[in-house]
């Protein structure tokens, strides 16, 4: 009986202490003019519920507080906006006190000079440097031939094998990017870089708690290794004065008239950002396209028809060119529909640089605003029968140019690598569907938040077409 009383007293004390902590944290953020919402625990906020429940957490909060509410996620007090009109205003008005507001873990691991973190004149010249590397002319003349060469090699000899298409597309996205950036994709440097890079990616979406065993610590340590690799690579490239036509060589050129010369730190952070931003969207969209094409044979038939028509006009080993890529209209539609339905990107983050009023509420300086765009992808007004996989919807309704098309971001922060990513996925699909048939192996499971992934892999049995 005494033991029971002690246990009850301990539990009751913990309950009272927890309630007091929650109450105290709510009072800390009960400022006049703030939107309604809950703030969760001190330091941790509602991050656990956000990462665990994802879209359901958002829907629950919206049902209680509306489309504009406060929370505390990923280490910072945050306003969540689920209103399409408000979201568009936020994305289009960076100059009015709204700047990128990505989690501290992402800023620490990707670097303080990464293009998502900087703003103002720094963002302008960094974005200019990036756009010069991935302009349509660069893609047409230099990058697409490298992508084609890489995809031919990466997709060779898959027939009669059971492969994990998730692993294959991850390798594909990273190594293809590394080939474009520094002309390497099969060396020991590439393998070491890739191993550390995968740790870096996981660490960017975590609480910034620097303790052994945490994703943040592993990601930050991985960044240090990658910085050392890139520093050595830059040193060797400068010493050799190489003439390779790749992104690194373009960034190191010293004869760029009237252009801001990037520091070594800026070059390294730009390279990491290039690899990071393309990796997740390209790998995940490619994997999910394979999944959706398997589940919708009539879509696969139409897609394959488009690519077989392109191949019929070419010699067996002739690479695809810019004209072939621009002719892949249905492929582009498949990529957009995959991105929409799988929701590879759930939203973007901004931060206030001053106290400001948005949607009738006062947002304090330094707060983050989560522009949550996921639900727009399932709006039946914009996308009739929104849960169906229907690439044809993108062919005749001008959806790519409509205001709420935010799959690639919006405003001045729209993803500069959009066309490059589409070119990579299109080339992958070209060789995959013209070479192979496939069927799924049992046991595959998908989760769609906070990242779209198959926790145990997505295995397929491949045979020749």
Coordinates of C-alpha atoms in Angstrom, one line a residue:
X1 CA 0.0 0.0 0.0
X2 CA 2.9 2.3 0.9
X3 CA 4.6 1.6 -2.4
X4 CA 1.3 2.4 -4.3
X5 CA 1.0 5.7 -2.5
X6 CA 4.6 6.6 -3.3
X7 CA 4.1 5.7 -7.0
X8 CA 0.9 7.7 -7.1
X9 CA 2.6 10.7 -5.5
X10 CA 5.4 10.6 -8.0
X11 CA 3.0 10.4 -11.0
X12 CA 0.9 13.2 -9.6
X13 CA 3.9 15.4 -9.0
X14 CA 5.1 14.8 -12.5
X15 CA 1.7 15.6 -13.9
X16 CA 1.5 18.8 -11.9
X17 CA 5.1 19.8 -13.0
X18 CA 4.3 19.1 -16.6
X19 CA 1.1 21.0 -16.5
X20 CA 2.9 23.9 -14.9
X21 CA 5.6 23.9 -17.6
X22 CA 3.0 23.8 -20.4
X23 CA 1.1 26.6 -18.7
X24 CA 4.2 28.7 -18.2
X25 CA 5.3 28.3 -21.9
X26 CA 1.8 29.3 -23.1
X27 CA 1.9 32.5 -21.0
X28 CA 5.4 33.4 -22.3
X29 CA 3.9 33.7 -25.8
X30 CA 0.6 35.2 -25.0
X31 CA 1.3 38.6 -26.5
X32 CA -1.4 41.0 -27.7
X33 CA -2.2 40.7 -31.4
X34 CA -0.8 37.2 -31.9
X35 CA -2.9 34.6 -33.7
X36 CA -4.4 31.8 -31.6
X37 CA -2.6 28.5 -31.1
X38 CA -0.6 26.4 -28.7
X39 CA 3.2 26.4 -28.0
X40 CA 3.9 23.1 -26.4
X41 CA 6.9 22.5 -24.2
X42 CA 9.8 24.9 -23.5
X43 CA 12.6 24.5 -26.0
X44 CA 11.0 21.5 -27.8
X45 CA 7.7 23.2 -28.4
X46 CA 5.4 21.0 -30.6
X47 CA 8.2 19.6 -32.8
X48 CA 7.6 16.0 -31.8
X49 CA 3.9 16.1 -32.6
X50 CA 4.7 18.0 -35.9
X51 CA 7.2 15.5 -37.1
X52 CA 5.2 12.5 -36.0
X53 CA 1.7 13.5 -37.1
X54 CA 2.6 15.9 -39.9
X55 CA -0.4 16.8 -42.0
X56 CA -2.8 15.5 -39.3
X57 CA -1.1 17.9 -36.8
X58 CA -1.8 20.7 -39.2
X59 CA -5.4 19.7 -39.9
X60 CA -6.1 19.4 -36.1
X61 CA -4.7 22.8 -35.4
X62 CA -6.5 24.4 -38.3
X63 CA -9.8 22.9 -37.1
X64 CA -9.2 24.5 -33.7
X65 CA -7.7 27.8 -34.7
X66 CA -8.3 28.5 -38.4
X67 CA -5.9 28.9 -41.4
X68 CA -3.5 31.1 -39.4
X69 CA -2.2 30.0 -36.1
X70 CA 0.9 30.0 -33.8
X71 CA 3.1 27.1 -32.7
X72 CA 6.6 26.3 -31.7
X73 CA 8.4 23.9 -34.1
X74 CA 12.0 23.0 -34.9
X75 CA 13.3 25.2 -32.1
X76 CA 11.5 28.5 -32.8
X77 CA 8.2 30.2 -32.3
X78 CA 6.4 29.9 -35.6
X79 CA 3.3 31.2 -37.3
X80 CA 1.7 28.6 -39.6
X81 CA -0.2 30.0 -42.6
X82 CA -2.5 27.6 -44.6
X83 CA -4.3 30.4 -46.4
X84 CA -3.4 30.5 -50.1
X85 CA -3.8 34.2 -50.5
X86 CA -1.8 35.0 -47.4
X87 CA 0.9 32.5 -48.5
X88 CA 1.2 34.2 -51.9
X89 CA 1.5 37.6 -50.2
X90 CA 4.3 36.4 -47.9
X91 CA 6.3 34.8 -50.8
X92 CA 6.0 37.8 -53.0
X93 CA 7.0 40.4 -50.4
X94 CA 10.5 39.6 -49.2
X95 CA 11.6 43.2 -49.4
X96 CA 8.9 44.2 -46.8
X97 CA 10.5 42.6 -43.8
X98 CA 10.3 38.9 -44.7
X99 CA 13.5 36.9 -45.3
X100 CA 14.3 33.2 -45.4
X101 CA 13.7 31.6 -42.0
X102 CA 15.0 28.1 -42.2
X103 CA 15.6 26.0 -39.0
X104 CA 18.8 26.6 -37.2
X105 CA 19.8 23.0 -37.9
X106 CA 19.6 23.6 -41.7
X107 CA 21.5 26.9 -41.4
X108 CA 24.3 25.3 -39.4
X109 CA 24.7 22.3 -41.6
X110 CA 24.3 23.9 -45.0
X111 CA 26.4 26.9 -44.0
X112 CA 25.8 30.6 -43.3
X113 CA 26.5 31.5 -47.0
X114 CA 24.0 29.0 -48.5
X115 CA 21.6 30.7 -50.9
X116 CA 18.5 29.9 -48.7
X117 CA 19.9 31.7 -45.8
X118 CA 21.2 35.0 -47.3
X119 CA 19.1 37.9 -48.4
X120 CA 19.4 41.4 -49.9
X121 CA 22.5 42.1 -52.1
X122 CA 24.2 38.9 -50.9
X123 CA 21.3 36.8 -52.1
X124 CA 21.2 38.8 -55.4
X125 CA 24.9 38.0 -56.4
X126 CA 24.7 34.5 -55.0
X127 CA 21.6 33.8 -57.0
X128 CA 23.2 35.4 -60.0
X129 CA 26.2 33.1 -59.7
X130 CA 24.0 30.1 -59.4
X131 CA 21.8 31.0 -62.4
X132 CA 24.9 31.5 -64.5
X133 CA 25.7 27.8 -63.8
X134 CA 22.3 26.4 -64.6
X135 CA 20.9 28.7 -67.3
X136 CA 19.0 27.1 -70.2
X137 CA 22.0 27.6 -72.4
X138 CA 24.3 25.9 -69.9
X139 CA 21.8 23.0 -69.6
X140 CA 21.5 22.7 -73.4
X141 CA 25.2 22.9 -74.3
X142 CA 27.0 21.4 -71.3
X143 CA 24.9 19.8 -68.6
X144 CA 22.4 17.7 -70.5
X145 CA 25.1 15.8 -72.3
X146 CA 26.7 15.0 -68.9
X147 CA 23.3 13.9 -67.5
X148 CA 22.7 11.7 -70.6
X149 CA 26.1 10.0 -70.3
X150 CA 25.6 9.4 -66.6
X151 CA 22.1 8.0 -66.9
X152 CA 23.1 5.6 -69.6
X153 CA 25.8 4.2 -67.3
X154 CA 23.8 4.3 -64.0
X155 CA 20.8 2.4 -65.6
X156 CA 22.9 -0.2 -67.3
X157 CA 22.5 -3.9 -66.4
X158 CA 19.5 -3.7 -64.1
X159 CA 17.6 -6.4 -66.0
X160 CA 16.7 -9.6 -64.1
X161 CA 17.6 -8.0 -60.8
X162 CA 15.6 -7.0 -57.7
X163 CA 16.7 -3.5 -56.9
X164 CA 15.8 -0.9 -54.3
X165 CA 14.7 1.9 -56.5
X166 CA 14.9 4.3 -53.5
X167 CA 18.6 3.6 -53.1
X168 CA 19.2 3.7 -56.8
X169 CA 17.5 7.1 -57.2
X170 CA 19.4 8.5 -54.2
X171 CA 22.7 7.5 -55.7
X172 CA 21.6 8.7 -59.1
X173 CA 20.6 12.2 -57.9
X174 CA 23.8 12.7 -55.9
X175 CA 26.3 11.3 -58.3
X176 CA 24.7 13.0 -61.3
X177 CA 24.9 16.3 -59.4
X178 CA 28.6 15.7 -58.4
X179 CA 29.5 14.9 -62.0
X180 CA 28.0 18.3 -63.1
X181 CA 29.6 20.2 -60.2
X182 CA 33.1 18.7 -60.2
X183 CA 33.3 16.2 -63.0
X184 CA 33.6 13.2 -60.7
X185 CA 31.1 10.5 -60.0
X186 CA 32.9 7.2 -59.6
X187 CA 36.1 8.0 -57.6
X188 CA 36.9 7.2 -54.0
X189 CA 36.3 10.9 -53.3
X190 CA 32.7 10.6 -54.6
X191 CA 32.0 7.6 -52.4
X192 CA 33.3 9.3 -49.3
X193 CA 31.4 12.5 -50.2
X194 CA 28.2 10.5 -50.7
X195 CA 28.4 8.7 -47.4
X196 CA 28.8 11.9 -45.5
X197 CA 26.3 13.8 -47.6
X198 CA 23.5 11.4 -46.7
X199 CA 24.2 12.1 -43.0
X200 CA 24.1 15.8 -43.7
X201 CA 20.7 15.6 -45.4
X202 CA 19.1 13.8 -42.4
X203 CA 20.6 16.4 -40.0
X204 CA 19.1 19.4 -41.7
X205 CA 15.6 18.6 -40.4
X206 CA 16.3 18.0 -36.7
X207 CA 16.3 19.9 -33.5
X208 CA 19.6 21.8 -33.1
X209 CA 20.7 19.8 -30.1
X210 CA 24.5 19.1 -30.2
X211 CA 24.7 15.8 -28.3
X212 CA 26.3 12.5 -29.3
X213 CA 24.0 10.3 -31.3
X214 CA 21.7 13.0 -32.5
X215 CA 21.0 13.6 -36.2
X216 CA 22.1 17.2 -35.7
X217 CA 25.5 16.1 -34.4
X218 CA 26.0 13.6 -37.2
X219 CA 24.9 16.1 -39.8
X220 CA 27.2 18.8 -38.5
X221 CA 30.2 16.4 -38.3
X222 CA 29.4 15.3 -41.9
X223 CA 29.5 18.9 -43.0
X224 CA 33.1 19.3 -41.6
X225 CA 34.2 16.2 -43.6
X226 CA 32.6 17.6 -46.8
X227 CA 34.1 21.0 -46.3
X228 CA 37.6 19.4 -46.0
X229 CA 36.9 17.4 -49.2
X230 CA 35.8 20.5 -51.2
X231 CA 38.7 22.6 -49.8
X232 CA 41.2 20.0 -51.1
X233 CA 39.4 19.7 -54.4
X234 CA 39.5 23.5 -54.8
X235 CA 43.2 23.6 -53.9
X236 CA 44.0 20.9 -56.5
X237 CA 41.8 22.6 -59.2
X238 CA 43.5 26.0 -58.7
X239 CA 47.0 24.4 -58.8
X240 CA 46.3 22.5 -62.0
X241 CA 44.4 25.4 -63.6
X242 CA 42.2 22.8 -65.3
X243 CA 40.0 23.5 -68.3
X244 CA 37.2 21.2 -67.3
X245 CA 33.8 22.6 -68.2
X246 CA 32.0 22.0 -64.9
X247 CA 30.4 24.2 -62.3
X248 CA 33.4 24.3 -60.0
X249 CA 35.7 25.6 -62.7
X250 CA 33.1 28.3 -63.6
X251 CA 33.0 29.4 -59.9
X252 CA 36.8 29.6 -59.7
X253 CA 37.3 31.7 -62.8
X254 CA 38.9 35.0 -62.0
X255 CA 38.2 36.8 -65.3
X256 CA 34.5 37.4 -64.7
X257 CA 34.1 41.1 -65.5
X258 CA 31.6 43.1 -63.5
X259 CA 30.7 40.1 -61.4
X260 CA 31.1 39.6 -57.7
X261 CA 34.0 37.3 -57.0
X262 CA 32.9 34.6 -54.5
X263 CA 35.0 33.7 -51.5
X264 CA 36.1 30.2 -51.0
X265 CA 33.5 29.9 -48.1
X266 CA 30.8 31.1 -50.5
X267 CA 31.8 28.7 -53.2
X268 CA 31.8 25.7 -50.8
X269 CA 28.4 26.6 -49.4
X270 CA 27.0 27.1 -52.9
X271 CA 28.3 23.7 -53.9
X272 CA 26.8 22.0 -50.8
X273 CA 23.5 23.9 -51.5
X274 CA 23.5 22.8 -55.2
X275 CA 24.0 19.2 -54.2
X276 CA 21.4 19.4 -51.4
X277 CA 18.6 21.2 -53.2
X278 CA 18.7 18.9 -56.2
X279 CA 19.3 15.7 -54.4
X280 CA 16.0 15.3 -52.5
X281 CA 13.6 16.6 -55.1
X282 CA 15.2 14.6 -58.0
X283 CA 15.7 11.4 -56.1
X284 CA 12.3 11.4 -54.4
X285 CA 10.3 12.5 -57.5
X286 CA 12.1 9.8 -59.6
X287 CA 11.3 7.1 -57.1
X288 CA 7.6 8.2 -56.7
X289 CA 7.3 8.4 -60.5
X290 CA 8.3 4.8 -60.8
X291 CA 5.8 3.9 -58.1
X292 CA 2.9 5.8 -59.7
X293 CA 3.7 4.6 -63.2
X294 CA 3.6 1.0 -61.9
X295 CA 0.2 1.6 -60.3
X296 CA -1.2 3.3 -63.4
X297 CA -0.4 1.3 -66.5
X298 CA -2.3 3.6 -68.8
X299 CA -0.1 6.5 -67.8
X300 CA 3.0 4.3 -68.3
X301 CA 1.8 3.4 -71.7
X302 CA 1.4 7.0 -72.7
X303 CA 4.8 8.0 -71.3
X304 CA 6.6 5.1 -72.9
X305 CA 5.0 6.0 -76.3
X306 CA 6.4 9.5 -76.0
X307 CA 9.9 8.2 -75.4
X308 CA 9.8 5.4 -77.9
X309 CA 8.9 8.0 -80.6
X310 CA 12.0 10.0 -79.6
X311 CA 14.2 6.9 -79.7
X312 CA 12.8 5.9 -83.1
X313 CA 14.3 9.0 -84.6
X314 CA 17.8 8.3 -83.2
X315 CA 20.6 5.8 -83.6
X316 CA 20.7 3.2 -80.8
X317 CA 23.5 4.9 -78.9
X318 CA 22.7 8.5 -79.8
X319 CA 22.2 10.7 -76.8
X320 CA 19.1 12.8 -76.2
X321 CA 19.5 16.5 -76.9
X322 CA 17.7 19.8 -76.0
X323 CA 15.1 19.4 -78.7
X324 CA 14.3 15.8 -77.5
X325 CA 14.0 17.2 -73.9
X326 CA 11.7 20.0 -75.0
X327 CA 9.5 17.5 -76.8
X328 CA 8.8 15.5 -73.6
X329 CA 5.5 17.3 -72.9
X330 CA 3.8 14.3 -71.2
X331 CA 6.9 13.5 -69.2
X332 CA 6.9 17.0 -67.8
X333 CA 3.2 16.5 -66.9
X334 CA 4.1 13.2 -65.1
X335 CA 6.8 15.0 -63.1
X336 CA 4.4 17.8 -62.0
X337 CA 1.7 15.4 -61.1
X338 CA 4.1 13.2 -59.1
X339 CA 5.4 16.3 -57.2
X340 CA 1.8 17.4 -56.5
X341 CA 0.4 14.1 -55.4
X342 CA 3.4 12.9 -53.4
X343 CA 4.0 16.4 -52.0
X344 CA 7.8 16.4 -52.1
X345 CA 7.8 19.9 -50.7
X346 CA 5.4 20.7 -47.9
X347 CA 6.1 24.4 -47.6
X348 CA 8.7 27.1 -47.1
X349 CA 9.9 29.1 -44.1
X350 CA 10.2 32.9 -43.8
X351 CA 11.3 35.1 -40.8
X352 CA 10.3 38.6 -39.8
X353 CA 13.0 41.2 -39.6
X354 CA 10.7 43.6 -37.8
X355 CA 7.3 43.5 -36.0
X356 CA 4.7 43.5 -38.7
X357 CA 1.0 42.9 -39.3
X358 CA -0.2 40.0 -41.5
X359 CA -3.7 38.8 -41.9
X360 CA -4.9 41.1 -39.1
X361 CA -2.4 39.8 -36.6
X362 CA 0.8 41.3 -35.2
X363 CA 3.9 39.1 -35.7
X364 CA 6.9 39.9 -33.5
X365 CA 10.3 40.4 -34.9
X366 CA 12.4 37.3 -35.3
X367 CA 9.4 34.9 -35.5
X368 CA 9.3 32.3 -38.3
X369 CA 6.4 31.9 -40.7
X370 CA 5.7 28.5 -42.1
X371 CA 4.1 29.0 -45.5
X372 CA 2.4 25.6 -45.6
X373 CA 1.5 24.8 -49.2
X374 CA 0.7 21.1 -48.9
X375 CA -3.0 21.4 -48.8
X376 CA -3.2 23.5 -51.9
X377 CA -2.0 20.4 -53.8
X378 CA -5.3 18.7 -52.9
X379 CA -7.7 21.6 -53.5
X380 CA -10.5 20.1 -55.6
X381 CA -11.2 23.6 -57.0
X382 CA -7.7 23.8 -58.5
X383 CA -7.3 20.0 -59.1
X384 CA -10.6 18.2 -59.7
X385 CA -10.5 14.7 -58.2
X386 CA -7.3 15.7 -56.4
X387 CA -6.3 12.3 -55.1
X388 CA -6.2 10.7 -58.5
X389 CA -2.9 10.5 -60.5
X390 CA -3.8 12.3 -63.7
X391 CA -0.9 13.9 -65.6
X392 CA -3.2 14.9 -68.4
X393 CA -4.5 17.7 -66.2
X394 CA -1.2 19.6 -66.8
X395 CA -1.5 19.5 -70.6
X396 CA -4.4 21.8 -71.3
X397 CA -5.2 24.1 -68.4
X398 CA -2.1 26.2 -67.9
X399 CA -1.7 24.9 -64.3
X400 CA 2.0 25.5 -64.4
X401 CA 1.5 29.3 -64.7
X402 CA -1.3 29.7 -62.2
X403 CA -0.8 31.7 -59.0
X404 CA -1.0 28.8 -56.6
X405 CA 1.5 26.5 -58.4
X406 CA 4.1 26.5 -55.5
X407 CA 5.7 23.1 -56.0
X408 CA 9.0 24.9 -56.8
X409 CA 8.5 27.8 -54.4
X410 CA 7.4 31.3 -55.3
X411 CA 8.4 34.9 -55.7
X412 CA 12.1 35.7 -55.9
X413 CA 12.9 32.5 -54.1
X414 CA 11.4 30.1 -56.7
X415 CA 13.8 27.2 -57.1
X416 CA 16.5 28.3 -59.6
X417 CA 17.3 24.7 -60.4
X418 CA 13.7 23.8 -61.4
X419 CA 14.5 23.2 -65.1
X420 CA 17.7 21.3 -64.3
X421 CA 15.8 19.0 -62.0
X422 CA 13.1 18.4 -64.5
X423 CA 15.8 17.6 -67.2
X424 CA 17.5 15.1 -64.9
X425 CA 14.2 13.3 -64.0
X426 CA 13.1 13.3 -67.7
X427 CA 16.4 11.7 -68.8
X428 CA 16.1 9.1 -66.1
X429 CA 12.6 8.2 -67.1
X430 CA 13.6 8.2 -70.8
X431 CA 16.2 5.4 -70.3
X432 CA 14.2 3.6 -67.6
X433 CA 11.0 3.1 -69.5
X434 CA 12.6 2.4 -72.9
X435 CA 14.9 -0.3 -71.4
X436 CA 12.9 -2.0 -68.7
X437 CA 9.6 -3.3 -67.4
X438 CA 9.2 -3.8 -63.6
X439 CA 7.0 -5.1 -60.9
X440 CA 6.9 -4.4 -57.2
X441 CA 8.2 -6.8 -54.6
X442 CA 6.0 -7.2 -51.5
X443 CA 6.7 -5.4 -48.3
X444 CA 7.1 -1.9 -49.6
X445 CA 5.7 0.9 -47.3
X446 CA 5.7 4.6 -47.9
X447 CA 5.6 7.5 -45.5
X448 CA 5.0 11.1 -46.7
X449 CA 6.0 13.3 -43.8
X450 CA 8.3 14.9 -42.9
X451 CA 10.0 13.4 -45.9
X452 CA 8.6 11.2 -48.6
X453 CA 10.4 7.9 -48.2
X454 CA 10.2 4.1 -48.0
X455 CA 11.6 3.3 -44.5
X456 CA 12.4 -0.3 -45.6
X457 CA 13.2 0.4 -49.2
X458 CA 11.1 0.3 -52.4
X459 CA 12.1 -2.9 -54.1
X460 CA 11.2 -3.8 -57.7
X461 CA 12.0 -6.7 -60.0
X462 CA 13.3 -5.5 -63.3
X463 CA 13.3 -7.2 -66.6
X464 CA 14.2 -6.0 -70.2
X465 CA 11.5 -4.2 -72.2

